[in-house]
Coordinates of C-alpha atoms and ligand atoms in Angstrom, one line a residue:
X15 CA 0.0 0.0 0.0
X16 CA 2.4 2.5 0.8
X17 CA 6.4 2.9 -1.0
X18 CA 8.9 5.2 -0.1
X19 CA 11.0 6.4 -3.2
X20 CA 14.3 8.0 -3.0
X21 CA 14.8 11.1 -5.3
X22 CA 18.0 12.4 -4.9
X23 CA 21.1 11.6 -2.3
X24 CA 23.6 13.6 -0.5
X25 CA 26.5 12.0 3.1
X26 CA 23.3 9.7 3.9
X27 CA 20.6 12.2 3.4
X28 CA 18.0 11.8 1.1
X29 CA 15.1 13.5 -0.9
X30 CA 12.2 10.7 -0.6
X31 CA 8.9 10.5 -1.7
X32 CA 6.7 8.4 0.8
X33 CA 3.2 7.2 0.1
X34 CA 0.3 7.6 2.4
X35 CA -3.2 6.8 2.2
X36 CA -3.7 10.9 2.3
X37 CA -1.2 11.4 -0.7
X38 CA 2.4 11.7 -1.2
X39 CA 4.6 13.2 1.2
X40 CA 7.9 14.3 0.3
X41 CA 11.2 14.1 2.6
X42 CA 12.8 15.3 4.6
X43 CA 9.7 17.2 6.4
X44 CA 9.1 18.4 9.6
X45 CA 5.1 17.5 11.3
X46 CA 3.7 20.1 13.6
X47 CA 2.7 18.8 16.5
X48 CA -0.7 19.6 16.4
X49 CA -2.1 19.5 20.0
X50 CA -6.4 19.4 19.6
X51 CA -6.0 21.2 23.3
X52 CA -4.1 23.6 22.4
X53 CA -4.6 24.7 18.7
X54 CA -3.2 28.3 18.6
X55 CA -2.3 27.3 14.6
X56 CA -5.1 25.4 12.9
X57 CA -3.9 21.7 11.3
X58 CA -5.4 23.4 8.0
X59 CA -3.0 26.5 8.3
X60 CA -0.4 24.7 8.5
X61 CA 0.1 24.1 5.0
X62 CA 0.8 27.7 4.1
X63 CA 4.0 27.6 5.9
X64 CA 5.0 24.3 3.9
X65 CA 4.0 21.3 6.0
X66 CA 3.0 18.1 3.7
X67 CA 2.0 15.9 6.9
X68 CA 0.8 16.6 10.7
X69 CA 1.4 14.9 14.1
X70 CA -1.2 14.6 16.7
X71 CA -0.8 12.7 19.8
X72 CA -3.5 10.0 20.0
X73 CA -3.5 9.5 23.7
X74 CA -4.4 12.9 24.4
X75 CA -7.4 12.6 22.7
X76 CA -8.2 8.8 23.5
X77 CA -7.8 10.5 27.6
X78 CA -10.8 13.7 26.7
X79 CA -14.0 11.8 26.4
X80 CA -15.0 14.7 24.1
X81 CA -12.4 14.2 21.6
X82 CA -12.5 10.7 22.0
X83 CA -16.1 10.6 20.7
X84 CA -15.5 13.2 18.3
X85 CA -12.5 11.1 16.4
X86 CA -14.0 7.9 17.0
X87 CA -17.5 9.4 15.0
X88 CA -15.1 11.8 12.5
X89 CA -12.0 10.3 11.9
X90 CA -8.8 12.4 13.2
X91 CA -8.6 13.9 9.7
X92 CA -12.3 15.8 10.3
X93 CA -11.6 16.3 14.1
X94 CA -8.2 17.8 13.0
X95 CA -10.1 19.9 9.7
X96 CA -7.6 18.7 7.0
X97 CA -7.1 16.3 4.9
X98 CA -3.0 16.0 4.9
X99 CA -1.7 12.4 5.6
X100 CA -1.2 12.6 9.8
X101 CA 0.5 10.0 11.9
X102 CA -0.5 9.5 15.8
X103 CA 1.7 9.2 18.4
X104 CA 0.4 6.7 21.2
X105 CA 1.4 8.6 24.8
X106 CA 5.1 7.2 24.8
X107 CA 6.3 10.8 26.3
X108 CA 3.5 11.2 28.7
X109 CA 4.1 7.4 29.6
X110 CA 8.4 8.5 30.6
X111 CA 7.1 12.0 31.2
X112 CA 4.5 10.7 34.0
X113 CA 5.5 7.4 34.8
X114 CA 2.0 6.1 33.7
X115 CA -0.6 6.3 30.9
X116 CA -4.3 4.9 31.3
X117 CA -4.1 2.8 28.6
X118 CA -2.5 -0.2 27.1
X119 CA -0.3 -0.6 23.7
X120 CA -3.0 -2.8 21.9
X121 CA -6.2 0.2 23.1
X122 CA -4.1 2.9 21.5
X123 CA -3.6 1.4 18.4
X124 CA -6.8 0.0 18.0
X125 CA -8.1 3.7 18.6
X126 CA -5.4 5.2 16.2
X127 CA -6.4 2.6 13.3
X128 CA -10.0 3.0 14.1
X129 CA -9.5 6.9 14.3
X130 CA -8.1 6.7 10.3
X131 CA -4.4 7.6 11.6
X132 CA -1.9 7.5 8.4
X133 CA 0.9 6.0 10.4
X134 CA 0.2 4.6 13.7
X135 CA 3.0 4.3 16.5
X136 CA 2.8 1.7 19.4
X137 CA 3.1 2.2 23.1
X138 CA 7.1 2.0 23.3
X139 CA 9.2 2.5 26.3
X140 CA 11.3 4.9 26.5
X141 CA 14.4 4.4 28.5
X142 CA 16.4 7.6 30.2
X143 CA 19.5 8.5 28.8
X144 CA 22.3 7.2 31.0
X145 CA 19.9 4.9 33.1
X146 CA 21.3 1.4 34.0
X147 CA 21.9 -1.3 31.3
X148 CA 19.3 -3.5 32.4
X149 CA 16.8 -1.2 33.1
X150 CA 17.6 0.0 29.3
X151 CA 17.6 -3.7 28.1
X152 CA 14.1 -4.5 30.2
X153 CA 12.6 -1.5 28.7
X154 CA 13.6 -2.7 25.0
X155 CA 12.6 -6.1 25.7
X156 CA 9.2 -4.8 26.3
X157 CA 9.5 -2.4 23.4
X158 CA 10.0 -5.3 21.2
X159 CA 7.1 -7.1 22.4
X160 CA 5.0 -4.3 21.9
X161 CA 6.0 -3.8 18.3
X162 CA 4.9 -7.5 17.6
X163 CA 1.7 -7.1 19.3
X164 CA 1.6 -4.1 17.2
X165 CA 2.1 -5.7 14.0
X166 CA -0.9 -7.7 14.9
X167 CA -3.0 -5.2 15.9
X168 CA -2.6 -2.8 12.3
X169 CA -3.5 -4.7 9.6
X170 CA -4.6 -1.3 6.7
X171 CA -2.2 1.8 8.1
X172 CA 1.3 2.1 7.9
X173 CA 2.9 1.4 10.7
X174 CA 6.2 3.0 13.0
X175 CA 8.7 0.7 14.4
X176 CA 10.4 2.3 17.2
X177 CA 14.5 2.0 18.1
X178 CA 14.8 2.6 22.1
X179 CA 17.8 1.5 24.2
X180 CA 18.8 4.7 25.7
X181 CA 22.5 5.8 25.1
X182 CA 23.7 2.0 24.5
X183 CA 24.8 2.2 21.6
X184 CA 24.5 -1.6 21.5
X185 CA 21.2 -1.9 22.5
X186 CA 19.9 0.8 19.9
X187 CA 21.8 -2.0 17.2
X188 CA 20.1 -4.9 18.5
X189 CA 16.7 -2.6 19.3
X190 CA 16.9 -1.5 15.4
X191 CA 18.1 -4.9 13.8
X192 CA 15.0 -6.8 15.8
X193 CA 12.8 -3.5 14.3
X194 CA 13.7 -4.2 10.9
X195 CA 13.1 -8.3 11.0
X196 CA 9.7 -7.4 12.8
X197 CA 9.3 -5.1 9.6
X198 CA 7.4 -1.5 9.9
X199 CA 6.6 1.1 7.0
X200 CA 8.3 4.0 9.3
X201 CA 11.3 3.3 11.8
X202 CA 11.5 5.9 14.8
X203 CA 14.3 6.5 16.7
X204 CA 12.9 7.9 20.2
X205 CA 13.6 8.2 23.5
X206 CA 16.2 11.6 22.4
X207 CA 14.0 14.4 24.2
X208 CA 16.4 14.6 27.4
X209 CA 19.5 14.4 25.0
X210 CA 18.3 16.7 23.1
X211 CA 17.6 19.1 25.9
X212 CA 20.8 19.1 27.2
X213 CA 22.4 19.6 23.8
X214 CA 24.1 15.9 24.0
X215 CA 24.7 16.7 20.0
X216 CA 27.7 13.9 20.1
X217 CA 25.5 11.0 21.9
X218 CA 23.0 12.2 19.6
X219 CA 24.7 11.8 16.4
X220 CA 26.0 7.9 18.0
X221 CA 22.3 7.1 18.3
X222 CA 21.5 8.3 15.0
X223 CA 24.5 6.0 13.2
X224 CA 23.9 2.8 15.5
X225 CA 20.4 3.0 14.6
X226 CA 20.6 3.4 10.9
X227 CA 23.1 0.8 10.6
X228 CA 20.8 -1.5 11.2
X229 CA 18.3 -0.1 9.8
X230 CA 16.6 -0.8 5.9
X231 CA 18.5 1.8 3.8
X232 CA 15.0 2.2 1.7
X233 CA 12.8 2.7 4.5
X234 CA 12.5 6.4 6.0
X235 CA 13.1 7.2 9.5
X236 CA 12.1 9.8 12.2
X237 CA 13.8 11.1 14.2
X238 CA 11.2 12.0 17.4
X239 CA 11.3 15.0 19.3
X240 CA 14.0 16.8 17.2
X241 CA 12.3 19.5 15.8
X242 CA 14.8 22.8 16.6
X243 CA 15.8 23.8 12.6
X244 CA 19.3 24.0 13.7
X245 CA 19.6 20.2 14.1
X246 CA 18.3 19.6 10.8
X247 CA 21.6 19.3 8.4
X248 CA 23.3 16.9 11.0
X249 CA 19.9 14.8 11.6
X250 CA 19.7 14.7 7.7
X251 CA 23.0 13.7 6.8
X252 CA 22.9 10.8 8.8
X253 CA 19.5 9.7 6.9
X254 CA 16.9 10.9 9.1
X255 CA 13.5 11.7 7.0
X256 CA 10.9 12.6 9.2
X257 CA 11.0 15.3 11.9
X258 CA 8.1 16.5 14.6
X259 CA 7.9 19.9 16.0
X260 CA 6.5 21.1 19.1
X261 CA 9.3 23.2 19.8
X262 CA 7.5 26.0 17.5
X263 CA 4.9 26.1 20.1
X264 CA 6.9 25.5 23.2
X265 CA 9.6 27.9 22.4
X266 CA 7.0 30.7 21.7
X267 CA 5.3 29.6 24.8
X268 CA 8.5 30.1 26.5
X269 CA 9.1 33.4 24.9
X270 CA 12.1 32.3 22.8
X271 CA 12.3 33.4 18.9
X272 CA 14.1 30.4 17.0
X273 CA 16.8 30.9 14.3
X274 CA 18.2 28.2 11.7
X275 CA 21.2 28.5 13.9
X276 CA 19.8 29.0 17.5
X277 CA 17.4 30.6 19.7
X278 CA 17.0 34.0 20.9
X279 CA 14.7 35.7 24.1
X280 CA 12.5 37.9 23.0
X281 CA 13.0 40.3 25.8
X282 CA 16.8 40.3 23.8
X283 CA 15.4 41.2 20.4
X284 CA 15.4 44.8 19.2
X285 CA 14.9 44.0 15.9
X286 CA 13.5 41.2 14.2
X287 CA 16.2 39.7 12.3
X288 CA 13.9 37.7 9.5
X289 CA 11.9 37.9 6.8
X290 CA 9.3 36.0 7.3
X291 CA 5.0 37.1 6.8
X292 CA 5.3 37.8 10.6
X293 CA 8.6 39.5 11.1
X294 CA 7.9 41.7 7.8
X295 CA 4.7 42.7 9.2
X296 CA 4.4 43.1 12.7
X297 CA 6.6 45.4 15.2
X298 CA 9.1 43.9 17.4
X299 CA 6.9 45.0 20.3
X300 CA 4.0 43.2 18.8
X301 CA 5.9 39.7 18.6
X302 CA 7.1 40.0 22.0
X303 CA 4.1 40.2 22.9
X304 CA 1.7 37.8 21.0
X305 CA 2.9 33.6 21.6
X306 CA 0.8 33.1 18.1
X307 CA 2.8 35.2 16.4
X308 CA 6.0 33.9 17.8
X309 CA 4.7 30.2 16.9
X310 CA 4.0 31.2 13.5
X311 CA 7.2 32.6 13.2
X312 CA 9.3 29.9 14.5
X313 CA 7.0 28.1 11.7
X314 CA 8.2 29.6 8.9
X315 CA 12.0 29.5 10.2
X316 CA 11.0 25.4 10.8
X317 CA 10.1 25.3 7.0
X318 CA 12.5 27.8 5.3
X319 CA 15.2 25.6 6.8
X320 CA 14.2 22.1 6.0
X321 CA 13.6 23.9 2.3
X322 CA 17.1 24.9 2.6
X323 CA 18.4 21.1 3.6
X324 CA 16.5 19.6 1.0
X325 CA 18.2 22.1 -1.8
X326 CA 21.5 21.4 -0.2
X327 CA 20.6 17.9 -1.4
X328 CA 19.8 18.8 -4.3
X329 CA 22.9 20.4 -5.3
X330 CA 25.4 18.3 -3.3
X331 CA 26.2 20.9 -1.1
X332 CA 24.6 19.4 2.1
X333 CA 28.4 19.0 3.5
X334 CA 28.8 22.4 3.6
X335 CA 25.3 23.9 5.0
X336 CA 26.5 21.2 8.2
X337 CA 30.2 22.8 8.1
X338 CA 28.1 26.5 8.1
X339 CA 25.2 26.0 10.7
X340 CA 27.6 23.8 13.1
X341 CA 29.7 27.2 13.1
X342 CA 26.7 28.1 15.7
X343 CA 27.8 26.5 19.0
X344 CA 30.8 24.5 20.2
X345 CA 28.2 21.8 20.3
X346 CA 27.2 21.7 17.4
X347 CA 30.9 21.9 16.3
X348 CA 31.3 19.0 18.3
X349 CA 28.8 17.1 16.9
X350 CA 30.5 17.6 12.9
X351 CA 33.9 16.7 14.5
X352 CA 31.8 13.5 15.4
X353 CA 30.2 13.2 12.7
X354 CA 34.0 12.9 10.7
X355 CA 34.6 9.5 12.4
X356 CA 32.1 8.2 10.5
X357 CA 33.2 9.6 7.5
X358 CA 34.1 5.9 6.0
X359 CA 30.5 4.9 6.7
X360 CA 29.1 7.8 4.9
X361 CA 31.5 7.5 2.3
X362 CA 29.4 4.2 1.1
X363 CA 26.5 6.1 0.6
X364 CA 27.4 9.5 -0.6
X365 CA 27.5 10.1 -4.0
X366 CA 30.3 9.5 -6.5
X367 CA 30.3 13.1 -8.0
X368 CA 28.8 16.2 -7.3
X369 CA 29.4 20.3 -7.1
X370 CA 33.0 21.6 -6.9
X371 CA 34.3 20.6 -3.5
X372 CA 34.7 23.8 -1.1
X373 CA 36.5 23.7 1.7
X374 CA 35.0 25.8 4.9
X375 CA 36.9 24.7 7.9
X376 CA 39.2 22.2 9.3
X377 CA 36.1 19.6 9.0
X378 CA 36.4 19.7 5.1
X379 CA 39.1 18.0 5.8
X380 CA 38.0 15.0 7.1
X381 CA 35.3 14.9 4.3
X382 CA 34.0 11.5 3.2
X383 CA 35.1 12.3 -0.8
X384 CA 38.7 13.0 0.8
X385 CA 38.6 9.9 2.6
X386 CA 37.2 8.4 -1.2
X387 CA 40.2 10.0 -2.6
X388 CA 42.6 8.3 -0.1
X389 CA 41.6 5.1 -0.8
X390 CA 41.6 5.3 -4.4
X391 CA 45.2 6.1 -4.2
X392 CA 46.1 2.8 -4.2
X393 CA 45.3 2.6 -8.0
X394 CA 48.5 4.2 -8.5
X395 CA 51.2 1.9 -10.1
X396 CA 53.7 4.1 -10.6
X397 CA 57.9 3.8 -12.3
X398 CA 60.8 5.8 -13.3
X399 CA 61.1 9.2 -11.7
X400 CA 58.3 11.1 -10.0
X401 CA 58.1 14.2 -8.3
X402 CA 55.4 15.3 -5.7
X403 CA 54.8 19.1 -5.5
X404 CA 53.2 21.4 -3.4
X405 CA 54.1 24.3 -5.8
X406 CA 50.4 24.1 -7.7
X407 CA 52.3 26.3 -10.2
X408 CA 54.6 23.9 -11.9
X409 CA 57.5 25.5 -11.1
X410 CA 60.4 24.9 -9.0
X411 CA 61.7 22.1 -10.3
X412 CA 65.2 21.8 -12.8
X413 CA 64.1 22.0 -16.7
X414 CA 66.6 19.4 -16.7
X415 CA 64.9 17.1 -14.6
X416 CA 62.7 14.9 -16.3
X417 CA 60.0 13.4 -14.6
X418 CA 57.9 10.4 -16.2
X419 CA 55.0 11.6 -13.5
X420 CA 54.2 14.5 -12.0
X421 CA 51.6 14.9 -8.6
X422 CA 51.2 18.3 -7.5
X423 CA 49.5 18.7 -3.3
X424 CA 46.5 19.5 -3.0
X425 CA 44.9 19.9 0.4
X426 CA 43.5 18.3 1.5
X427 CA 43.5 15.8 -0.8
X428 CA 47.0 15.1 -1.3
X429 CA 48.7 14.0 -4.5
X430 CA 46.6 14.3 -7.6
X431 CA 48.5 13.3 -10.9
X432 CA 48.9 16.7 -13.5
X433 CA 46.7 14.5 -15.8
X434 CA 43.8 14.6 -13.7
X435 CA 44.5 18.4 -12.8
X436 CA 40.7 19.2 -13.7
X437 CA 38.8 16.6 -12.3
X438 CA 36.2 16.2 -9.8
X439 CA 36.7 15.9 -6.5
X440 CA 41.0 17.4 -5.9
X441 CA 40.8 19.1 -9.3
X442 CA 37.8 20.7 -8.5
X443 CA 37.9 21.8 -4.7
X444 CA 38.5 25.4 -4.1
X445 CA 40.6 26.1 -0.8
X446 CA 41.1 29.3 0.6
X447 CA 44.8 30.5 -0.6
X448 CA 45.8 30.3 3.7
X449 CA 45.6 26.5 4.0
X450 CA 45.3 25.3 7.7
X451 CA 47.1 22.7 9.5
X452 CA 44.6 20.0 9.5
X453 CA 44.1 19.8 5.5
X454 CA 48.3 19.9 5.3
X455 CA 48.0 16.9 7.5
X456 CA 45.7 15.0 5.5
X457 CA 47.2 16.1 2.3
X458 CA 50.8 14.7 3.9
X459 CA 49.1 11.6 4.7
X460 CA 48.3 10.5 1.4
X461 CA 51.5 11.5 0.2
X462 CA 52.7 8.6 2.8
X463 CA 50.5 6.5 1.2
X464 CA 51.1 6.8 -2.6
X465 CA 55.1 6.3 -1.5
X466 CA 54.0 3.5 0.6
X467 CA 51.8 1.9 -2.3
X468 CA 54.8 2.2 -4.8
X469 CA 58.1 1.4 -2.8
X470 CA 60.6 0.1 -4.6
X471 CA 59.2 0.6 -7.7
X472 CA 59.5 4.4 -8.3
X473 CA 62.0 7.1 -7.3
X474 CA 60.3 9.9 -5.8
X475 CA 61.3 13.9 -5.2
X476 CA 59.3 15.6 -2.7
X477 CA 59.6 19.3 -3.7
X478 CA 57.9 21.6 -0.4
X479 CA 57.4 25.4 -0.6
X480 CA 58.1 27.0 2.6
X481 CA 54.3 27.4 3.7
X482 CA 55.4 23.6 4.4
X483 CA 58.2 24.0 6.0
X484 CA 58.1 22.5 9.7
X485 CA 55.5 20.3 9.0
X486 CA 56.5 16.8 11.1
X487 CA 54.9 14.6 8.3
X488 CA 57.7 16.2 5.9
X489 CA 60.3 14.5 7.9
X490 CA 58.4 11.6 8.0
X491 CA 58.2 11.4 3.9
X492 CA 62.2 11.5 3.7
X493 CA 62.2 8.1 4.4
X494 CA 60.6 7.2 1.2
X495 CA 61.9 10.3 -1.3
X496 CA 64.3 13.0 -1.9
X497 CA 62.7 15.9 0.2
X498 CA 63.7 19.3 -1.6
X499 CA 62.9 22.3 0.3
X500 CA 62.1 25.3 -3.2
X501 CA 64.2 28.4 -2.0
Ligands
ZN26 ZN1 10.2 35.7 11.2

């Protein structure tokens, strides 16, 4: 019944088009949280800003005998007043927020099928970050059991499997392998609300990799309770489809204005530093003072930036909209540098070609197409006399001389043959003309390894320019060529 296509493919991100019973939804996309209690921002409004899907929390209308009766007579898509494809969540947060919900996993999904939910989500556990292991592995057990009982219960609506297991990375594995042979339409990773309120970016971005891995690449996943725009280049890059915001509610409720790269007090603002309907039309007084307009601003923020992710996509350029928003906080900063130790994982997925490569900060150079590049070196079957250059210019070097190769450096890349001086990714990567320490290091590094490869079988010169000068990988390559400093 339902099929989720991918469109395009950037790291591990992905333009998707997923099929609902209430039409095609295309990803990444954030849901509003669309609380019936507390609608400041009708569900039918909501697609002005750009939302293609809602989320409403079944168990808080299953708990109101009012809107119980309402849905059960409507369907949630009357009761909500639009038609948009809407998936239920089943009182998971209320059930680690509280400690207890008045119902059990097979009633909430009996009431979200019966209600005409799009994609219904079963009664997980979630599990505190840093709580014991057992208590984590207990939890998941019962998670797991759940999700069967589930997969019983929903025979004609898509279906979320949920990952749990707390900050074991382990756990979240096993929690998403046992998901996936179960078998859902949507995969949820949960349980990241706490995390993500105390800005555990790194953890974050371990959950987000030990999950996928064992995930089905061609299935989409959320990521619950991340709905802050800054988070969304990371979240996407590592293959998460489907995000849910409250935050546009809670922030305005707690007075705070959100940016794609953070969130501001109002009582800071003097001016209002966006373009959006709301900020173009209303005083800064007036925003301050109004938590609709605030919502509706964070709103458009919400959208403008996933639009902005998904054209990053597009384009190939979702690298380097990470490497600009993760400017934002040390955090976040943190969480890229993360992110790089994965870069041989991301390498499989990302795509062979794309834009001309820039490089933005000592995290280009840990770039999964300059890890690509290393490992291609090996291809290099090299004889005679070689020389290795960091002189892009072609100079420096006797007329005299004659080379049967020539490789000049370029960072971070390293050596790339005068043959393939053009090409995509080192022939086409524009570095600022200061290059910092950590792309000379990488760029050293696979010198190392193209004289390793070829030992013995070519003689090298290893002509420097003084910007290298110092450099303890130099000394390092004098055990494999003739190191020439150019004066
Ligand atoms: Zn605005």
């Amino acid at each position: 019944m339902h099929e989720f296509e991918i469109l395009h493919k950037d790291l591990m991100g992905r333009i998707g088009k997923l099929r609902t019973a209430h039409g095609h939804v295309e990803t990444p996309t954030i849901m509003p949280v669309i609380n019936p209690n507390l609608i400041s921002i009708e569900a039918l409004e909501m697609k002005k800003y750009g939302a293609e899907m809602l989320i409403t929390n079944a168990y808080i209308i299953y708990r109101k005998v009012d809107l119980r009766e309402g849905a059960i007579k409507k369907g949630i898509h009357s009761l909500l007043g639009c038609e948009m494809p809407i998936m239920t969540d089943s009182g998971s947060y209320q059930l680690y927020e509280y400690k207890d919900v008045e119902v059990s996993n097979r009633e909430i999904l009996e009431f979200q099928q019966r209600i005409g939910s799009d994609v219904c989500v079963p009664l997980d556990i979630p599990t505190a970050p840093y709580e014991k292991r057992e208590r984590a592995k207990n939890d998941l057990e019962e998670t797991l059991r759940r999700m069967q009982e589930a997969r019983s219960v929903i025979q004609n609506k898509m279906l979320a499997g949920v990952v749990q297991g707390s900050t074991f990375l382990d756990l979240r594995g096993e929690s998403a392998k046992r998901a996936a042979e179960i078998g859902f339409d949507v995969y949820a990773i949960g349980g990241l609300v706490p995390l993500l309120e105390s800005y555990k970016f790194d953890k974050l971005v371990d959950i987000i990799v030990a999950s996928k891995m064992n995930l089905p690449l061609n299935a989409p996943v959320h990521l619950f309770g991340a709905g802050h725009p800054m988070l969304f280049p990371l979240a996407v890059a590592l293959g998460c489809d489907l995000f849910d915001s409250a935050a546009y509610a809670l922030y305005a409720k707690g007075k705070r204005y959100i940016t794609s790269d953070g969130t501001k007090k109002v009582e800071n603002l003097r001016v209002l530093p966006c373009s959006c309907p709301v900020c173009s039309s209303y005083s800064v007084e007036e925003v301050k003072e109004s938590a609709d307009l605030l919502a509706s601003h964070n709103l458009w923020v919400t959208f403008e930036e996933m639009r902005m992710v998904k054209q990053s996509i597009a384009e190939g350029s979702l690298w380097e909209l990470c490497e600009r928003r993760c400017r934002a906080y040390p955090v976040l900063l943190n969480a890229l540098k993360h992110i790089t130790k994965y870069s041989a994982l991301i390498e499989k997925y990302d795509p062979a070609t794309k834009r001309p490569f820039f490089y933005l900060s000592e995290c280009s150079a840990h770039r999964p197409e300059v890890l690509r590049y290393s490992y291609r070196l090996n291809r290099f079957t090299l004889s005679g006399n070689v020389l290795i250059t960091t002189n892009l210019k072609e100079k420096g070097f006797s007329e005299n001389e004659k080379f049967d190769h020539l490789f000049f450096v370029k960072p971070p890349f390293g050596p790339c043959p005068v043959e393939l001086g053009e090409s995509y990714p080192a022939g086409q990567s524009e570095i600022p003309a200061e290059i910092d320490n950590e792309a000379k290091t990488v760029a050293l590094q696979n010198v190392l390894k193209l004289l390793e490869v070829n030992t013995g079988r070519a003689k090298f010169v290893f002509l420097y320019d003084g910007s290298w000068g110092g450099h303890p990988l130099v000394e390092e390559i004098r055990k494999y060529a003739e190191v020439r400093r150019e004066e």
